[in-house]
Amino acid sequence: MALKIGRNDPCWCGSGMKYKKCHEAFDTKLEQLRQKGAAVPGHEIIKTPEQIAKIKESCKINIAVLDYVEEHIRPGISTEEINRWVHEETIKRGAIPAPLDYEGFPKSVCTSVDEVVCHGIPSDSQILKEGDIINVDVSTIYQGYFSDSSRMFCIGTVSPEKKKLVAVTKECVEIGISKVKPWDPIGNMGHAVHQHALDHGYSVVRQIGGHGIGLEFHEDPWVSYTSMENSGILMVPGMMFTIEPMVNMGRDAIWTDEKDGWTVRTEDGLPSAQWEVTVLVTDTGCDVICW
Ligand code: MF3
Ligand code: CO
C-alpha cells in the first residue's frame, strides 16, 4: 500500500519543494484525466529536474559524437571506421556507447545503409560509396544516464529519389516535434508523422518504434509513428521519448537477418531513412534535447 503524500511533505520529484507547491496540481490533473479514461504515465517515467540535468549532459556527448561523424564521413571509408570514431569519441568524453553488448549487439553504433531499416552492424568489409544513404544511430550512457539520436548522411552525389526520402523523413520528425504538446495523447504526434510520409507516397515501419529514455536505454512508452489521432498515453511535462520514424520508399514490410540477429531490411529492397531526436515534454510544448 502506498501512503498518500502529505501536502507539506517534500514533493516526489525531488525538487525539494513542498508537494502542494510542486506536483500536487499536476497529480490531481493526471488523476482526473485517468478517471475520464485517458492513459496516463506513472511517476517513474516523469523525470525530476536533477535527472533532466544529468540526461542533458549525456545528450551533449551524444550530439558531439554525431557531429564528429558528420564532419568525417565520406566515400571510401568502412562502416567499421564509423564504429571506431563513435567508440573513441564517446570514451574520450568519459561515457560508454550504449549499443555495445546491449542484448548482445557487437558494436558501439548502428550503421544502416540504403535498404537497411535499422540496427545495421558496422563492418570492415562494408565500404561507403557515392550514392549511398546511411543512418548513424548513436546512443550514450554518461554517469548512468542515457541519450539517443541518429542522423542520415548522403554519401557524395545521391539520386534525387533518395535525397527526397532523406529530406521528407527529416520533415516527418520536425512535424512530430511540433505536435508534442503537454496533455495531448501521443497518438497525435505519431499520426502527423505518418500522414506526412503518406503524403509523399512513402510508408512508415509499424513493428519498430521509439521509446522513453533517460534512466534506461528503452523505457515506457513504446512510441508508434503510425498511430491514430486521440490514441495512446498522454504526453505530460517531464516525460522524455524519442521521435525516430523509419520511413520506407516502398512498402512498410521488413525482415530481420537471421544470420546476425540484428540487421533489419525492407522486404521490397527499396531504401529506408530514419532521423531520431529525443524530446522532453515541457509546460508549453517540448525541448529537443538530443539530435
Ligand atoms: N539506438 C537504437 C534506438 O533508437 C537502439 C539500438 S539497439 C542496438 O532505439 F543494440 F542495436 F544498438
Ligand atoms: Co531510439
Short mmCIF file of C-alpha atoms and ligand atoms in Angstrom, two decimals:
data_model
loop_
_atom_site.label_atom_id
_atom_site.label_comp_id
_atom_site.label_asym_id
_atom_site.label_seq_id
_atom_site.Cartn_x
_atom_site.Cartn_y
_atom_site.Cartn_z
CA MET A 1 0.00 0.00 0.00
CA ALA A 2 1.31 3.44 -0.87
CA LEU A 3 0.78 6.16 1.69
CA LYS A 4 -0.74 9.32 0.35
CA ILE A 5 1.82 12.08 0.24
CA GLY A 6 1.12 15.00 2.63
CA ARG A 7 0.66 18.45 1.14
CA ASN A 8 3.52 19.78 3.26
CA ASP A 9 5.79 16.82 2.55
CA PRO A 10 8.64 17.18 0.07
CA CYS A 11 7.48 16.55 -3.50
CA TRP A 12 8.15 13.13 -5.00
CA CYS A 13 10.05 14.76 -7.87
CA GLY A 14 12.99 15.64 -5.66
CA SER A 15 12.72 19.38 -6.28
CA GLY A 16 12.97 19.98 -2.51
CA MET A 17 9.72 21.98 -2.64
CA LYS A 18 6.60 21.13 -0.66
CA TYR A 19 4.24 18.82 -2.55
CA LYS A 20 1.45 21.44 -2.55
CA LYS A 21 3.76 23.97 -4.25
CA CYS A 22 5.15 21.46 -6.72
CA HIS A 23 3.42 18.45 -8.31
CA GLU A 24 0.13 18.36 -6.35
CA ALA A 25 -1.92 20.14 -9.03
CA PHE A 26 -0.17 18.01 -11.67
CA ASP A 27 -1.16 14.79 -9.88
CA THR A 28 -4.74 15.98 -9.44
CA LYS A 29 -4.97 16.73 -13.14
CA LEU A 30 -3.48 13.34 -14.06
CA GLU A 31 -5.92 11.55 -11.80
CA GLN A 32 -8.91 13.42 -13.26
CA LEU A 33 -7.81 12.58 -16.79
CA ARG A 34 -7.22 8.95 -15.80
CA GLN A 35 -10.75 8.74 -14.42
CA LYS A 36 -12.05 10.07 -17.72
CA GLY A 37 -10.39 7.11 -19.43
CA ALA A 38 -7.09 8.60 -20.61
CA ALA A 39 -3.91 6.52 -20.47
CA VAL A 40 -1.63 8.45 -18.13
CA PRO A 41 2.05 7.94 -17.32
CA GLY A 42 3.27 6.76 -13.91
CA HIS A 43 5.70 8.86 -11.85
CA GLU A 44 8.57 6.50 -12.78
CA ILE A 45 8.75 7.95 -16.29
CA ILE A 46 8.38 11.58 -15.21
CA LYS A 47 11.89 12.97 -14.90
CA THR A 48 12.92 15.15 -11.96
CA PRO A 49 14.83 18.39 -12.52
CA GLU A 50 18.05 16.70 -11.33
CA GLN A 51 17.58 13.77 -13.68
CA ILE A 52 16.85 16.12 -16.57
CA ALA A 53 20.11 17.99 -15.93
CA LYS A 54 22.09 14.71 -15.92
CA ILE A 55 20.38 13.34 -19.02
CA LYS A 56 21.12 16.60 -20.86
CA GLU A 57 24.83 16.09 -20.09
CA SER A 58 24.59 12.67 -21.69
CA CYS A 59 22.80 14.23 -24.70
CA LYS A 60 25.60 16.77 -25.16
CA ILE A 61 28.08 13.94 -25.61
CA ASN A 62 25.76 12.09 -27.98
CA ILE A 63 25.42 15.25 -30.11
CA ALA A 64 29.19 15.85 -30.11
CA VAL A 65 29.85 12.28 -31.26
CA LEU A 66 27.36 12.63 -34.12
CA ASP A 67 28.88 16.00 -35.03
CA TYR A 68 32.25 14.23 -35.28
CA VAL A 69 30.77 11.61 -37.60
CA GLU A 70 29.15 14.35 -39.69
CA GLU A 71 32.50 16.10 -40.15
CA HIS A 72 34.42 12.99 -41.15
CA ILE A 73 32.05 10.72 -43.05
CA ARG A 74 32.95 10.39 -46.76
CA PRO A 75 33.04 7.91 -49.64
CA GLY A 76 35.64 5.16 -49.27
CA ILE A 77 35.51 4.65 -45.52
CA SER A 78 34.11 1.49 -43.96
CA THR A 79 31.23 1.40 -41.51
CA GLU A 80 33.71 -0.12 -39.04
CA GLU A 81 35.62 3.16 -39.25
CA ILE A 82 32.46 4.95 -38.08
CA ASN A 83 32.24 2.45 -35.24
CA ARG A 84 35.82 3.30 -34.19
CA TRP A 85 35.09 7.03 -34.29
CA VAL A 86 31.96 6.64 -32.19
CA HIS A 87 33.68 4.37 -29.71
CA GLU A 88 36.71 6.60 -29.27
CA GLU A 89 34.84 9.92 -29.23
CA THR A 90 32.45 8.53 -26.60
CA ILE A 91 35.12 7.03 -24.33
CA LYS A 92 37.22 10.20 -24.64
CA ARG A 93 34.35 12.11 -23.02
CA GLY A 94 34.07 9.70 -20.10
CA ALA A 95 30.98 7.96 -21.45
CA ILE A 96 30.00 4.50 -22.71
CA PRO A 97 28.44 3.65 -26.08
CA ALA A 98 25.04 2.21 -25.11
CA PRO A 99 24.70 -0.24 -28.05
CA LEU A 100 27.91 -2.17 -27.18
CA ASP A 101 26.82 -5.50 -25.65
CA TYR A 102 23.23 -4.29 -25.44
CA GLU A 103 21.32 -7.56 -25.74
CA GLY A 104 24.40 -8.92 -27.47
CA PHE A 105 24.83 -6.15 -30.05
CA PRO A 106 28.51 -6.47 -31.08
CA LYS A 107 29.41 -2.83 -31.89
CA SER A 108 29.22 0.70 -30.46
CA VAL A 109 26.89 2.19 -33.07
CA CYS A 110 24.28 1.14 -35.61
CA THR A 111 25.05 1.94 -39.26
CA SER A 112 22.17 1.32 -41.66
CA VAL A 113 22.80 1.77 -45.39
CA ASP A 114 20.11 2.10 -48.10
CA GLU A 115 17.56 -0.76 -47.72
CA VAL A 116 18.73 -1.45 -44.16
CA VAL A 117 15.98 -0.02 -41.97
CA CYS A 118 17.87 -0.06 -38.65
CA HIS A 119 20.33 -1.98 -36.43
CA GLY A 120 22.93 -2.39 -39.18
CA ILE A 121 26.20 -3.75 -37.78
CA PRO A 122 29.39 -1.89 -38.72
CA SER A 123 31.86 -3.96 -40.70
CA ASP A 124 35.37 -3.63 -42.20
CA SER A 125 34.06 -5.08 -45.44
CA GLN A 126 31.28 -2.53 -45.92
CA ILE A 127 32.72 0.47 -47.76
CA LEU A 128 30.62 3.61 -48.24
CA LYS A 129 30.30 4.62 -51.87
CA GLU A 130 28.92 7.56 -53.81
CA GLY A 131 25.15 7.47 -53.84
CA ASP A 132 24.68 5.60 -50.54
CA ILE A 133 22.41 6.92 -47.83
CA ILE A 134 23.27 5.90 -44.28
CA ASN A 135 21.72 6.27 -40.86
CA VAL A 136 24.21 6.53 -37.99
CA ASP A 137 22.43 5.84 -34.69
CA VAL A 138 24.39 6.89 -31.61
CA SER A 139 23.39 6.21 -28.01
CA THR A 140 25.37 7.20 -24.94
CA ILE A 141 25.50 6.29 -21.26
CA TYR A 142 27.02 9.04 -19.13
CA GLN A 143 27.12 8.60 -15.36
CA GLY A 144 24.26 6.14 -15.72
CA TYR A 145 22.05 8.43 -17.83
CA PHE A 146 21.03 7.55 -21.39
CA SER A 147 20.75 9.58 -24.58
CA ASP A 148 19.89 8.56 -28.13
CA SER A 149 19.73 10.24 -31.54
CA SER A 150 20.50 9.46 -35.15
CA ARG A 151 21.12 11.28 -38.40
CA MET A 152 21.13 10.46 -42.10
CA PHE A 153 24.11 11.17 -44.31
CA CYS A 154 24.19 11.29 -48.10
CA ILE A 155 27.48 9.94 -49.40
CA GLY A 156 28.73 12.01 -52.32
CA THR A 157 26.14 12.56 -55.01
CA VAL A 158 22.89 10.76 -54.23
CA SER A 159 19.93 10.19 -56.55
CA PRO A 160 17.13 12.77 -56.31
CA GLU A 161 14.75 9.99 -55.17
CA LYS A 162 16.91 9.01 -52.20
CA LYS A 163 17.68 12.64 -51.36
CA LYS A 164 13.97 13.36 -51.21
CA LEU A 165 13.35 10.35 -48.95
CA VAL A 166 16.02 11.63 -46.56
CA ALA A 167 14.58 15.17 -46.61
CA VAL A 168 10.96 14.12 -46.15
CA THR A 169 11.91 11.83 -43.26
CA LYS A 170 13.56 14.78 -41.55
CA GLU A 171 10.39 16.80 -42.11
CA CYS A 172 8.41 13.95 -40.52
CA VAL A 173 10.48 14.34 -37.35
CA GLU A 174 10.06 18.13 -37.39
CA ILE A 175 6.30 17.75 -37.75
CA GLY A 176 6.32 15.21 -34.91
CA ILE A 177 8.18 17.68 -32.70
CA SER A 178 5.60 20.37 -33.46
CA LYS A 179 2.85 18.00 -32.26
CA VAL A 180 4.35 17.39 -28.82
CA LYS A 181 2.00 19.37 -26.57
CA PRO A 182 1.50 18.67 -22.88
CA TRP A 183 -1.67 16.73 -22.03
CA ASP A 184 -2.29 15.66 -25.64
CA PRO A 185 -2.26 11.95 -26.48
CA ILE A 186 0.98 10.77 -28.07
CA GLY A 187 -1.01 9.27 -30.97
CA ASN A 188 -1.46 12.81 -32.34
CA MET A 189 2.29 13.07 -32.81
CA GLY A 190 2.63 9.66 -34.46
CA HIS A 191 -0.35 10.28 -36.69
CA ALA A 192 1.11 13.54 -38.02
CA VAL A 193 4.44 11.86 -38.72
CA HIS A 194 2.70 9.06 -40.61
CA GLN A 195 0.49 11.43 -42.59
CA HIS A 196 3.46 13.42 -43.88
CA ALA A 197 5.19 10.25 -45.08
CA LEU A 198 1.97 9.03 -46.75
CA ASP A 199 1.52 12.42 -48.44
CA HIS A 200 4.80 11.75 -50.28
CA GLY A 201 3.88 8.19 -51.24
CA TYR A 202 6.09 6.61 -48.58
CA SER A 203 5.27 4.17 -45.79
CA VAL A 204 6.30 4.05 -42.13
CA VAL A 205 7.55 0.92 -40.38
CA ARG A 206 4.94 -0.35 -37.94
CA GLN A 207 6.71 -3.03 -35.91
CA ILE A 208 9.63 -0.94 -34.64
CA GLY A 209 9.05 2.36 -32.87
CA GLY A 210 10.53 4.82 -30.46
CA HIS A 211 10.73 4.72 -26.71
CA GLY A 212 11.01 6.54 -23.44
CA ILE A 213 14.62 7.10 -22.38
CA GLY A 214 16.77 8.62 -19.65
CA LEU A 215 17.28 6.27 -16.72
CA GLU A 216 17.28 3.26 -19.06
CA PHE A 217 18.07 2.86 -22.77
CA HIS A 218 14.48 1.88 -23.54
CA GLU A 219 11.72 2.92 -21.16
CA ASP A 220 7.96 3.19 -21.49
CA PRO A 221 6.17 4.32 -23.52
CA TRP A 222 6.70 2.43 -26.74
CA VAL A 223 6.14 5.06 -29.44
CA SER A 224 4.39 4.38 -32.76
CA TYR A 225 4.62 6.61 -35.83
CA THR A 226 1.60 5.02 -37.48
CA SER A 227 -0.81 5.78 -34.66
CA MET A 228 -4.36 7.08 -34.66
CA GLU A 229 -5.21 10.58 -33.51
CA ASN A 230 -6.55 10.75 -29.96
CA SER A 231 -4.91 7.46 -29.02
CA GLY A 232 -2.11 6.47 -26.69
CA ILE A 233 -0.64 7.74 -23.47
CA LEU A 234 -0.86 11.45 -22.62
CA MET A 235 2.34 13.43 -23.10
CA VAL A 236 2.94 15.23 -19.80
CA PRO A 237 5.67 17.61 -18.63
CA GLY A 238 8.77 15.72 -17.53
CA MET A 239 8.27 12.81 -19.93
CA MET A 240 11.05 12.07 -22.39
CA PHE A 241 10.86 9.99 -25.50
CA THR A 242 12.38 9.59 -28.95
CA ILE A 243 10.88 10.58 -32.28
CA GLU A 244 12.54 8.21 -34.75
CA PRO A 245 10.30 7.12 -37.62
CA MET A 246 11.69 4.67 -40.16
CA VAL A 247 10.30 5.83 -43.49
CA ASN A 248 10.36 3.43 -46.45
CA MET A 249 10.34 4.49 -50.09
CA GLY A 250 8.21 1.45 -50.89
CA ARG A 251 6.16 -0.80 -48.64
CA ASP A 252 6.37 -0.90 -44.86
CA ALA A 253 7.16 -4.64 -44.60
CA ILE A 254 10.52 -5.51 -43.03
CA TRP A 255 12.52 -8.60 -42.09
CA THR A 256 15.36 -9.30 -39.66
CA ASP A 257 18.50 -11.08 -40.83
CA GLU A 258 18.69 -14.42 -39.03
CA LYS A 259 22.42 -14.73 -39.67
CA ASP A 260 23.37 -11.80 -37.44
CA GLY A 261 20.12 -11.48 -35.48
CA TRP A 262 20.05 -7.69 -35.90
CA THR A 263 20.05 -6.21 -39.39
CA VAL A 264 16.53 -5.12 -40.34
CA ARG A 265 15.84 -4.68 -44.06
CA THR A 266 12.91 -3.64 -46.21
CA GLU A 267 11.13 -6.61 -47.74
CA ASP A 268 10.95 -4.97 -51.18
CA GLY A 269 14.62 -3.96 -51.09
CA LEU A 270 13.80 -0.27 -51.54
CA PRO A 271 15.64 2.34 -49.43
CA SER A 272 14.61 3.38 -45.93
CA ALA A 273 15.54 6.50 -43.98
CA GLN A 274 15.42 7.48 -40.31
CA TRP A 275 16.23 10.52 -38.23
CA GLU A 276 15.99 10.37 -34.45
CA VAL A 277 15.68 13.05 -31.79
CA THR A 278 14.84 12.90 -28.10
CA VAL A 279 12.28 15.34 -26.72
CA LEU A 280 11.45 16.45 -23.19
CA VAL A 281 7.80 17.42 -22.76
CA THR A 282 7.52 20.86 -21.13
CA ASP A 283 4.65 23.05 -19.86
CA THR A 284 4.31 24.68 -23.27
CA GLY A 285 5.48 22.09 -25.81
CA CYS A 286 8.81 20.32 -25.84
CA ASP A 287 12.56 20.77 -25.73
CA VAL A 288 14.54 18.83 -28.29
CA ILE A 289 17.35 17.66 -26.02
CA CYS A 290 19.15 15.29 -28.39
CA TRP A 291 19.52 15.35 -32.16
N1 MF3 B 1 19.59 3.31 -30.96
C1 MF3 B 1 18.50 2.39 -31.21
C2 MF3 B 1 17.22 3.09 -30.83
O1 MF3 B 1 16.98 4.13 -31.33
C3 MF3 B 1 18.65 1.15 -30.43
C4 MF3 B 1 19.67 0.27 -30.97
S1 MF3 B 1 19.80 -1.12 -30.02
C5 MF3 B 1 21.24 -1.74 -30.56
O2 MF3 B 1 16.45 2.68 -30.04
F1 MF3 B 1 21.58 -2.67 -29.75
F2 MF3 B 1 21.08 -2.16 -31.79
F3 MF3 B 1 22.14 -0.79 -30.54
CO CO B 2 15.99 5.24 -30.05
#
